[in-house]
Amino acid sequence: MAGFPDLADRFARRTEGMTASEIRALFAVASRPEVVSLAGGMPNLAALPLDDLAAEVANLIAQDGQVALQYGSAQGVPLLREQITEVMAAEGIRAHAEDIVVTVGSQMALDLVTRIFCDPGDVVLAEGPSYVGALGSFAAYQAQVLHVAMDDDGIVPAALAEALNRLAEAGRRAKFLYTVPNFHNPAGVTLAVARRAEVLELCRRHDVLVVEDNPYGLLGFDGQTYPALRSTDPDNVIYLGSFSKTFASGLRVGWALAPPSVRDKLVLAAESATLCPPTFNQMMVSRYLAGHDWRGQIKSFREMYRERRDAMLSALGTYLPAGCRWTHPDGGFYVWLTVPEGVDTKAMLPRAVRARVAYASGTGFYADGLGSRQLRLSYCYPTPERITEGVRRLADVLNAELDVLHTFGTPDRAAARLAAGGARRGPQSPSPDTT
């Protein structure tokens, strides 16, 4: 608006790392009904007993409204913290309620941990690829991300050892290793049980903290629950949990389980960020845990997501062209797809949206510009029929890209041949904003 000054030159230097994620930029187009969105990881809430929850909300306000609608503790409602210890016990974690800090989703917990530990230029180790929200927090605090390779069994211990040794030789130490060990976002793989002790031992040997982000751990499709890293090494692991995937993401209730010295700093940081997490939301989650079969509800979620995972894998096997490969998740929300050499998934995305299918390109999950041959597909929200149709549309787009490569060669050669023949006027391909 005219008359308002441009204040960009007054921003703090840390804002240079604050950019919109590619996934958030997708929402405007991916939410159109004609587009099959395989991009966002929105939980499917169709299995929730909404009528029962509506009655619970009314009872909460009628019976405890004076408390639920009031300020609360920065550490969180005591009863909910006790109940969270029961939830974590399913993964072998023995914890005390006083070591838990409730946060506005686990994203806030991750942001606070980064704020507490990272000065500008500090190194954070993270799997490659890694959760986009984590990369955003690390960038906001000007941390340097060093990716560690993964395979179908999760983070590769030899790659972790190499990264740790390289840092040690340079006289540096990572502040922490950030990992999503179960049903990884975005890769869909799970850290093998046999590797977990080795990863923890490497970090202990190099005096590196482990931050375990585990929103999907109870969503294993065969009902298996893997032992949390925190259950093995409570003194060197900060555990982040959330009710966003196992109950309701809109309530934004997560938590951090941390050693006492870290817990105290987290409480202080939380006070300065939000004063306190919403008491109403916490009490709603607490009532849900106390009065409903939350374990049975998780079982219903697992069955629903397993059906969608099966539809995704079947469609990928049926429609995708030769040269594609993908992960086979046994839980969670995501499949990680690698396309044939020469295809750039970020450049292809506008053409996919024009074909009425959306995905998350792989570059958004790396801090170093990698991932141009990868993309993340989410199967949690669409129906199985929509998933199948979305993959069919994606396959058509991929085949068109491969036809161009077959005709013109690599992108560099294609550009040279087009230039030699005279470039077409106007945009070469539509952007998400123009389709």
CSV table of C-alpha atoms in Angstrom, one decimal:
chain,number,residue,atom,x,y,z
A,1,MET,CA,0.0,0.0,0.0
A,2,ALA,CA,1.3,3.4,-0.9
A,3,GLY,CA,2.7,5.4,1.9
A,4,PHE,CA,4.1,2.5,3.9
A,5,PRO,CA,7.9,2.2,4.0
A,6,ASP,CA,9.7,-1.0,2.9
A,7,LEU,CA,11.2,-2.3,6.2
A,8,ALA,CA,13.2,-5.1,4.7
A,9,ASP,CA,16.5,-3.3,5.4
A,10,ARG,CA,15.6,-3.3,9.1
A,11,PHE,CA,15.0,-7.0,9.4
A,12,ALA,CA,17.3,-9.1,11.6
A,13,ARG,CA,19.9,-11.1,9.7
A,14,ARG,CA,18.2,-14.4,10.9
A,15,THR,CA,15.2,-13.6,8.6
A,16,GLU,CA,17.4,-14.3,5.6
A,17,GLY,CA,16.8,-18.0,6.2
A,18,MET,CA,13.1,-17.6,6.5
A,19,THR,CA,11.4,-18.6,3.3
A,20,ALA,CA,8.1,-20.1,2.5
A,21,SER,CA,8.2,-23.9,2.2
A,22,GLU,CA,7.4,-25.4,-1.2
A,23,ILE,CA,4.6,-27.4,0.5
A,24,ARG,CA,2.8,-24.4,1.9
A,25,ALA,CA,3.0,-22.7,-1.5
A,26,LEU,CA,1.2,-25.7,-2.9
A,27,PHE,CA,-1.9,-25.5,-0.8
A,28,ALA,CA,-3.6,-22.8,-2.8
A,29,VAL,CA,-3.7,-25.0,-5.9
A,30,ALA,CA,-3.7,-28.4,-4.3
A,31,SER,CA,-6.9,-27.6,-2.4
A,32,ARG,CA,-8.9,-27.2,-5.7
A,33,PRO,CA,-11.5,-30.0,-5.9
A,34,GLU,CA,-10.4,-30.9,-9.5
A,35,VAL,CA,-6.8,-31.5,-8.3
A,36,VAL,CA,-5.9,-34.8,-6.7
A,37,SER,CA,-3.5,-33.7,-4.0
A,38,LEU,CA,-0.9,-36.2,-3.1
A,39,ALA,CA,1.2,-33.4,-1.6
A,40,GLY,CA,0.1,-32.4,1.9
A,41,GLY,CA,0.2,-34.7,4.9
A,42,MET,CA,-3.2,-33.8,6.3
A,43,PRO,CA,-4.5,-36.5,8.6
A,44,ASN,CA,-7.8,-38.0,7.6
A,45,LEU,CA,-10.3,-37.3,10.4
A,46,ALA,CA,-13.2,-39.3,8.9
A,47,ALA,CA,-12.7,-42.1,11.5
A,48,LEU,CA,-13.1,-39.8,14.5
A,49,PRO,CA,-16.4,-40.0,16.5
A,50,LEU,CA,-17.3,-36.4,15.9
A,51,ASP,CA,-20.7,-36.5,17.7
A,52,ASP,CA,-19.1,-37.9,20.8
A,53,LEU,CA,-16.4,-35.2,20.6
A,54,ALA,CA,-19.0,-32.5,20.2
A,55,ALA,CA,-20.7,-33.6,23.4
A,56,GLU,CA,-17.3,-33.7,25.1
A,57,VAL,CA,-16.7,-30.1,24.1
A,58,ALA,CA,-20.0,-29.0,25.5
A,59,ASN,CA,-19.4,-30.9,28.8
A,60,LEU,CA,-15.9,-29.4,29.1
A,61,ILE,CA,-17.2,-25.9,28.9
A,62,ALA,CA,-20.2,-26.6,31.1
A,63,GLN,CA,-18.3,-28.4,33.8
A,64,ASP,CA,-14.8,-26.8,33.6
A,65,GLY,CA,-15.2,-23.7,31.5
A,66,GLN,CA,-13.7,-21.4,34.2
A,67,VAL,CA,-10.5,-23.4,34.0
A,68,ALA,CA,-10.4,-24.4,30.4
A,69,LEU,CA,-10.8,-20.9,29.1
A,70,GLN,CA,-8.2,-19.4,31.4
A,71,TYR,CA,-4.4,-19.0,31.3
A,72,GLY,CA,-2.5,-22.0,32.4
A,73,SER,CA,1.0,-23.3,33.2
A,74,ALA,CA,3.7,-22.9,30.5
A,75,GLN,CA,4.7,-26.5,31.1
A,76,GLY,CA,1.2,-27.8,30.5
A,77,VAL,CA,-1.8,-29.3,32.3
A,78,PRO,CA,-0.5,-31.7,34.9
A,79,LEU,CA,-3.2,-34.4,34.2
A,80,LEU,CA,-2.4,-34.4,30.5
A,81,ARG,CA,1.3,-34.7,31.2
A,82,GLU,CA,0.6,-37.8,33.3
A,83,GLN,CA,-1.5,-39.2,30.5
A,84,ILE,CA,1.3,-38.6,28.0
A,85,THR,CA,3.5,-40.8,30.0
A,86,GLU,CA,1.0,-43.6,29.4
A,87,VAL,CA,1.0,-42.9,25.7
A,88,MET,CA,4.8,-43.1,25.5
A,89,ALA,CA,4.8,-46.3,27.5
A,90,ALA,CA,3.5,-48.0,24.3
A,91,GLU,CA,7.0,-47.4,22.8
A,92,GLY,CA,8.9,-48.6,25.9
A,93,ILE,CA,9.5,-45.1,27.3
A,94,ARG,CA,9.5,-44.8,31.1
A,95,ALA,CA,9.0,-41.1,31.9
A,96,HIS,CA,7.9,-38.8,34.7
A,97,ALA,CA,5.3,-36.1,34.1
A,98,GLU,CA,7.5,-33.4,35.4
A,99,ASP,CA,10.0,-34.0,32.6
A,100,ILE,CA,7.3,-33.3,29.9
A,101,VAL,CA,6.7,-29.8,28.4
A,102,VAL,CA,3.4,-29.5,26.5
A,103,THR,CA,3.7,-27.4,23.3
A,104,VAL,CA,1.6,-26.0,20.5
A,105,GLY,CA,2.2,-29.1,18.3
A,106,SER,CA,5.6,-30.8,18.1
A,107,GLN,CA,6.7,-28.2,15.6
A,108,MET,CA,6.8,-25.7,18.5
A,109,ALA,CA,8.8,-28.2,20.5
A,110,LEU,CA,11.3,-28.6,17.7
A,111,ASP,CA,11.6,-24.8,17.3
A,112,LEU,CA,12.2,-24.3,21.0
A,113,VAL,CA,14.9,-27.1,21.1
A,114,THR,CA,16.6,-25.4,18.1
A,115,ARG,CA,16.3,-22.0,19.8
A,116,ILE,CA,17.9,-23.3,23.0
A,117,PHE,CA,20.8,-25.2,21.5
A,118,CYS,CA,21.8,-23.4,18.2
A,119,ASP,CA,23.7,-20.3,17.7
A,120,PRO,CA,24.2,-18.9,14.2
A,121,GLY,CA,26.6,-21.2,12.3
A,122,ASP,CA,26.2,-24.2,14.6
A,123,VAL,CA,25.9,-27.6,12.8
A,124,VAL,CA,22.8,-29.8,13.0
A,125,LEU,CA,22.9,-33.3,11.6
A,126,ALA,CA,19.7,-34.4,9.8
A,127,GLU,CA,18.7,-37.3,7.6
A,128,GLY,CA,18.7,-36.6,3.9
A,129,PRO,CA,15.9,-36.0,3.0
A,130,SER,CA,14.4,-34.5,6.1
A,131,TYR,CA,11.2,-33.0,7.4
A,132,VAL,CA,10.6,-29.6,5.8
A,133,GLY,CA,9.3,-28.1,9.0
A,134,ALA,CA,12.6,-29.0,10.8
A,135,LEU,CA,14.6,-27.5,8.0
A,136,GLY,CA,12.6,-24.3,8.4
A,137,SER,CA,13.4,-24.0,12.1
A,138,PHE,CA,17.1,-24.7,11.5
A,139,ALA,CA,17.2,-22.0,8.9
A,140,ALA,CA,15.4,-19.5,11.0
A,141,TYR,CA,18.1,-19.9,13.7
A,142,GLN,CA,20.9,-19.9,11.1
A,143,ALA,CA,22.1,-23.4,11.9
A,144,GLN,CA,24.1,-25.2,9.2
A,145,VAL,CA,22.4,-28.5,8.2
A,146,LEU,CA,24.6,-31.4,7.3
A,147,HIS,CA,22.6,-34.2,5.8
A,148,VAL,CA,23.3,-37.9,6.5
A,149,ALA,CA,22.4,-40.5,4.0
A,150,MET,CA,19.5,-42.9,4.4
A,151,ASP,CA,18.5,-46.2,2.7
A,152,ASP,CA,15.5,-48.5,3.1
A,153,ASP,CA,16.5,-49.2,6.7
A,154,GLY,CA,16.8,-45.6,7.7
A,155,ILE,CA,19.8,-43.5,8.6
A,156,VAL,CA,23.1,-45.3,7.5
A,157,PRO,CA,25.4,-45.7,10.5
A,158,ALA,CA,28.5,-45.6,8.4
A,159,ALA,CA,27.4,-42.3,6.8
A,160,LEU,CA,26.7,-40.9,10.3
A,161,ALA,CA,30.1,-42.0,11.5
A,162,GLU,CA,31.7,-40.3,8.5
A,163,ALA,CA,29.9,-37.0,9.2
A,164,LEU,CA,30.8,-37.1,12.9
A,165,ASN,CA,34.5,-37.8,12.1
A,166,ARG,CA,34.6,-35.1,9.5
A,167,LEU,CA,33.3,-32.6,12.0
A,168,ALA,CA,35.7,-33.7,14.6
A,169,GLU,CA,38.7,-33.4,12.2
A,170,ALA,CA,37.6,-29.8,11.5
A,171,GLY,CA,37.4,-29.1,15.3
A,172,ARG,CA,33.6,-28.9,15.2
A,173,ARG,CA,30.8,-30.8,16.9
A,174,ALA,CA,27.2,-31.0,15.9
A,175,LYS,CA,24.7,-29.6,18.4
A,176,PHE,CA,22.4,-32.6,17.8
A,177,LEU,CA,21.2,-35.2,15.4
A,178,TYR,CA,17.6,-34.7,14.3
A,179,THR,CA,15.9,-37.9,13.2
A,180,VAL,CA,12.4,-39.2,12.4
A,181,PRO,CA,13.1,-42.9,13.0
A,182,ASN,CA,9.6,-44.3,12.4
A,183,PHE,CA,7.8,-44.1,9.1
A,184,HIS,CA,9.9,-41.2,8.1
A,185,ASN,CA,8.6,-37.9,6.7
A,186,PRO,CA,9.2,-37.7,3.8
A,187,ALA,CA,11.0,-41.0,3.0
A,188,GLY,CA,8.5,-43.4,4.5
A,189,VAL,CA,11.2,-45.7,5.8
A,190,THR,CA,11.9,-46.9,9.4
A,191,LEU,CA,15.2,-47.0,11.2
A,192,ALA,CA,16.0,-50.7,11.6
A,193,VAL,CA,16.0,-51.9,15.2
A,194,ALA,CA,19.5,-53.3,14.7
A,195,ARG,CA,20.8,-49.9,13.7
A,196,ARG,CA,19.3,-47.9,16.6
A,197,ALA,CA,21.8,-48.9,19.2
A,198,GLU,CA,24.6,-48.1,16.8
A,199,VAL,CA,23.3,-44.7,16.0
A,200,LEU,CA,22.9,-43.9,19.7
A,201,GLU,CA,26.4,-45.1,20.5
A,202,LEU,CA,27.9,-43.0,17.7
A,203,CYS,CA,26.2,-39.9,19.0
A,204,ARG,CA,27.3,-40.7,22.6
A,205,ARG,CA,30.9,-41.2,21.6
A,206,HIS,CA,31.0,-37.9,19.8
A,207,ASP,CA,29.0,-36.1,22.6
A,208,VAL,CA,26.1,-35.3,20.3
A,209,LEU,CA,22.5,-35.0,21.5
A,210,VAL,CA,19.7,-36.9,19.7
A,211,VAL,CA,16.4,-35.2,18.9
A,212,GLU,CA,13.9,-37.9,18.2
A,213,ASP,CA,10.8,-36.7,16.4
A,214,ASN,CA,8.1,-39.4,16.5
A,215,PRO,CA,4.6,-38.3,15.4
A,216,TYR,CA,3.9,-41.5,13.5
A,217,GLY,CA,5.3,-44.1,15.8
A,218,LEU,CA,1.9,-45.6,16.8
A,219,LEU,CA,0.7,-45.9,13.1
A,220,GLY,CA,2.4,-49.1,12.1
A,221,PHE,CA,0.2,-51.0,9.7
A,222,ASP,CA,0.9,-54.4,11.2
A,223,GLY,CA,0.4,-53.1,14.7
A,224,GLN,CA,4.1,-53.3,15.5
A,225,THR,CA,5.5,-50.5,17.7
A,226,TYR,CA,9.2,-49.9,17.5
A,227,PRO,CA,11.2,-49.2,20.6
A,228,ALA,CA,11.8,-45.4,20.9
A,229,LEU,CA,15.4,-44.2,20.9
A,230,ARG,CA,14.5,-42.4,24.1
A,231,SER,CA,13.6,-45.8,25.7
A,232,THR,CA,17.2,-47.0,25.2
A,233,ASP,CA,19.1,-43.8,26.0
A,234,PRO,CA,17.0,-41.4,28.1
A,235,ASP,CA,19.9,-39.2,29.2
A,236,ASN,CA,21.0,-38.2,25.6
A,237,VAL,CA,17.7,-38.2,23.7
A,238,ILE,CA,15.0,-35.4,23.6
A,239,TYR,CA,11.8,-37.0,22.5
A,240,LEU,CA,9.1,-35.0,20.6
A,241,GLY,CA,5.6,-36.3,20.4
A,242,SER,CA,2.2,-35.1,19.0
A,243,PHE,CA,-1.5,-35.9,19.0
A,244,SER,CA,-1.8,-34.4,15.5
A,245,LYS,CA,-1.6,-37.8,13.7
A,246,THR,CA,-3.2,-40.0,16.4
A,247,PHE,CA,-6.1,-37.7,17.3
A,248,ALA,CA,-6.7,-34.2,15.9
A,249,SER,CA,-4.1,-32.0,14.2
A,250,GLY,CA,-6.2,-28.8,14.6
A,251,LEU,CA,-5.9,-28.9,18.4
A,252,ARG,CA,-2.2,-28.4,18.0
A,253,VAL,CA,-1.1,-30.3,21.1
A,254,GLY,CA,2.4,-31.8,21.2
A,255,TRP,CA,5.1,-32.3,23.8
A,256,ALA,CA,8.8,-32.6,24.5
A,257,LEU,CA,10.3,-35.1,26.9
A,258,ALA,CA,13.7,-33.9,28.0
A,259,PRO,CA,16.3,-34.2,30.7
A,260,PRO,CA,15.6,-31.8,33.6
A,261,SER,CA,18.2,-29.2,32.7
A,262,VAL,CA,16.8,-29.0,29.1
A,263,ARG,CA,13.2,-29.1,30.4
A,264,ASP,CA,13.7,-26.0,32.5
A,265,LYS,CA,15.0,-24.1,29.5
A,266,LEU,CA,12.2,-25.3,27.4
A,267,VAL,CA,9.6,-24.0,29.9
A,268,LEU,CA,11.3,-20.6,29.9
A,269,ALA,CA,11.5,-20.5,26.1
A,270,ALA,CA,7.8,-21.6,25.9
A,271,GLU,CA,6.8,-18.8,28.3
A,272,SER,CA,8.4,-16.2,26.1
A,273,ALA,CA,6.9,-17.7,22.9
A,274,THR,CA,3.3,-18.3,23.9
A,275,LEU,CA,3.0,-17.6,27.7
A,276,CYS,CA,1.2,-21.0,27.9
A,277,PRO,CA,-0.2,-23.6,25.5
A,278,PRO,CA,-4.0,-23.3,25.1
A,279,THR,CA,-5.6,-24.8,28.2
A,280,PHE,CA,-8.9,-25.7,26.5
A,281,ASN,CA,-7.1,-27.8,23.8
A,282,GLN,CA,-5.1,-29.6,26.4
A,283,MET,CA,-8.1,-30.4,28.6
A,284,MET,CA,-10.0,-31.6,25.5
A,285,VAL,CA,-7.2,-34.0,24.7
A,286,SER,CA,-7.1,-35.1,28.3
A,287,ARG,CA,-10.8,-35.8,28.3
A,288,TYR,CA,-10.5,-37.7,25.1
A,289,LEU,CA,-7.7,-39.9,26.5
A,290,ALA,CA,-9.6,-40.5,29.7
A,291,GLY,CA,-13.1,-41.2,28.3
A,292,HIS,CA,-12.6,-42.7,24.9
A,293,ASP,CA,-10.9,-45.8,23.5
A,294,TRP,CA,-7.9,-43.9,22.1
A,295,ARG,CA,-6.0,-47.2,21.4
A,296,GLY,CA,-9.0,-48.5,19.4
A,297,GLN,CA,-9.1,-45.2,17.6
A,298,ILE,CA,-5.5,-45.5,16.6
A,299,LYS,CA,-6.2,-49.0,15.3
A,300,SER,CA,-9.0,-47.5,13.1
A,301,PHE,CA,-6.5,-45.0,11.8
A,302,ARG,CA,-4.0,-47.7,11.1
A,303,GLU,CA,-6.5,-49.7,9.1
A,304,MET,CA,-7.6,-46.7,7.1
A,305,TYR,CA,-4.1,-45.6,6.3
A,306,ARG,CA,-3.0,-49.1,5.4
A,307,GLU,CA,-5.8,-49.3,2.8
A,308,ARG,CA,-4.7,-46.1,1.3
A,309,ARG,CA,-1.0,-47.1,1.4
A,310,ASP,CA,-2.0,-50.3,-0.5
A,311,ALA,CA,-3.9,-48.3,-3.1
A,312,MET,CA,-0.8,-46.1,-3.6
A,313,LEU,CA,1.6,-49.0,-4.0
A,314,SER,CA,-0.7,-50.8,-6.3
A,315,ALA,CA,-1.2,-47.8,-8.5
A,316,LEU,CA,2.5,-47.0,-8.6
A,317,GLY,CA,3.2,-50.6,-9.8
A,318,THR,CA,0.5,-50.4,-12.4
A,319,TYR,CA,1.0,-47.0,-14.0
A,320,LEU,CA,4.5,-45.6,-13.4
A,321,PRO,CA,7.1,-45.9,-16.2
A,322,ALA,CA,10.2,-48.0,-16.1
A,323,GLY,CA,13.1,-46.5,-14.2
A,324,CYS,CA,11.0,-45.2,-11.3
A,325,ARG,CA,11.5,-46.6,-7.8
A,326,TRP,CA,9.8,-46.0,-4.5
A,327,THR,CA,9.8,-46.9,-0.8
A,328,HIS,CA,7.4,-49.3,0.7
A,329,PRO,CA,6.3,-47.8,4.0
A,330,ASP,CA,5.0,-50.1,6.8
A,331,GLY,CA,3.3,-47.2,8.6
A,332,GLY,CA,2.8,-43.4,8.5
A,333,PHE,CA,1.7,-41.2,5.6
A,334,TYR,CA,4.3,-41.1,2.8
A,335,VAL,CA,6.0,-42.8,-0.2
A,336,TRP,CA,9.3,-41.4,-1.5
A,337,LEU,CA,9.6,-41.7,-5.3
A,338,THR,CA,12.7,-41.4,-7.4
A,339,VAL,CA,12.1,-40.7,-11.1
A,340,PRO,CA,14.4,-41.5,-14.1
A,341,GLU,CA,17.5,-39.5,-14.6
A,342,GLY,CA,16.9,-36.2,-16.4
A,343,VAL,CA,13.5,-35.5,-14.9
A,344,ASP,CA,13.4,-32.5,-12.6
A,345,THR,CA,10.5,-32.9,-10.2
A,346,LYS,CA,10.4,-29.3,-9.2
A,347,ALA,CA,10.4,-28.1,-12.8
A,348,MET,CA,7.7,-30.7,-13.6
A,349,LEU,CA,5.3,-29.7,-10.8
A,350,PRO,CA,3.5,-26.9,-12.7
A,351,ARG,CA,2.8,-29.3,-15.6
A,352,ALA,CA,1.5,-31.9,-13.0
A,353,VAL,CA,-0.8,-29.3,-11.5
A,354,ARG,CA,-2.1,-28.5,-15.0
A,355,ALA,CA,-2.8,-32.2,-15.3
A,356,ARG,CA,-4.7,-31.9,-12.0
A,357,VAL,CA,-2.4,-33.8,-9.7
A,358,ALA,CA,-0.1,-32.3,-7.0
A,359,TYR,CA,2.9,-33.7,-5.2
A,360,ALA,CA,5.7,-32.3,-3.1
A,361,SER,CA,9.0,-32.0,-5.0
A,362,GLY,CA,12.1,-33.5,-3.3
A,363,THR,CA,14.1,-30.3,-3.2
A,364,GLY,CA,12.0,-29.0,-0.4
A,365,PHE,CA,13.3,-31.7,1.9
A,366,TYR,CA,17.0,-30.9,1.6
A,367,ALA,CA,18.9,-27.9,2.8
A,368,ASP,CA,21.6,-28.2,0.2
A,369,GLY,CA,19.6,-28.2,-3.1
A,370,LEU,CA,19.5,-31.9,-3.6
A,371,GLY,CA,16.3,-33.9,-4.3
A,372,SER,CA,15.5,-32.8,-7.9
A,373,ARG,CA,14.9,-36.4,-8.9
A,374,GLN,CA,12.7,-37.2,-6.0
A,375,LEU,CA,9.2,-36.4,-4.8
A,376,ARG,CA,7.0,-37.1,-1.9
A,377,LEU,CA,3.6,-38.7,-2.3
A,378,SER,CA,1.1,-38.6,0.6
A,379,TYR,CA,-1.7,-41.2,0.7
A,380,CYS,CA,-3.2,-40.2,4.1
A,381,TYR,CA,-6.0,-38.0,3.0
A,382,PRO,CA,-7.5,-38.9,-0.5
A,383,THR,CA,-9.8,-41.9,-0.9
A,384,PRO,CA,-8.2,-45.0,-2.5
A,385,GLU,CA,-10.0,-44.3,-5.8
A,386,ARG,CA,-8.6,-40.7,-5.8
A,387,ILE,CA,-5.1,-42.0,-5.0
A,388,THR,CA,-5.3,-44.4,-8.0
A,389,GLU,CA,-6.5,-41.6,-10.3
A,390,GLY,CA,-3.8,-39.2,-9.0
A,391,VAL,CA,-1.0,-41.7,-9.7
A,392,ARG,CA,-2.4,-42.4,-13.2
A,393,ARG,CA,-2.3,-38.6,-13.9
A,394,LEU,CA,1.2,-38.4,-12.5
A,395,ALA,CA,2.3,-41.3,-14.7
A,396,ASP,CA,0.9,-39.4,-17.8
A,397,VAL,CA,3.0,-36.3,-16.8
A,398,LEU,CA,6.1,-38.4,-16.2
A,399,ASN,CA,5.7,-40.2,-19.6
A,400,ALA,CA,5.4,-36.8,-21.3
A,401,GLU,CA,8.6,-35.6,-19.6
A,402,LEU,CA,10.4,-38.8,-20.7
A,403,ASP,CA,9.1,-38.3,-24.3
A,404,VAL,CA,10.7,-34.8,-24.3
A,405,LEU,CA,13.9,-36.2,-22.9
A,406,HIS,CA,13.9,-39.0,-25.5
A,407,THR,CA,13.4,-36.4,-28.3
A,408,PHE,CA,15.7,-33.6,-27.1
A,409,GLY,CA,18.2,-35.4,-24.8
A,410,THR,CA,19.2,-34.0,-21.4
A,411,PRO,CA,17.6,-30.6,-20.2
A,412,ASP,CA,20.8,-28.8,-21.2
A,413,ARG,CA,20.8,-30.3,-24.7
A,414,ALA,CA,17.0,-29.7,-25.0
A,415,ALA,CA,17.5,-26.0,-24.1
A,416,ALA,CA,20.3,-25.6,-26.7
A,417,ARG,CA,18.2,-27.2,-29.4
A,418,LEU,CA,15.2,-25.1,-28.7
A,419,ALA,CA,17.4,-22.0,-28.7
A,420,ALA,CA,18.8,-23.0,-32.0
A,421,GLY,CA,15.4,-23.3,-33.5
A,422,GLY,CA,14.0,-20.1,-31.9
A,423,ALA,CA,12.5,-19.9,-28.5
A,424,ARG,CA,8.8,-19.7,-28.2
A,425,ARG,CA,7.3,-16.6,-26.9
A,426,GLY,CA,5.7,-16.4,-23.4
A,427,PRO,CA,6.1,-18.9,-20.6
A,428,GLN,CA,7.4,-22.3,-21.5
A,429,SER,CA,5.2,-24.0,-18.9
A,430,PRO,CA,2.4,-22.9,-16.6
A,431,SER,CA,3.1,-22.1,-12.9
A,432,PRO,CA,0.8,-23.2,-10.1
A,433,ASP,CA,-0.5,-19.6,-10.0
A,434,THR,CA,-1.6,-19.6,-13.6
A,435,THR,CA,-3.3,-23.0,-13.9
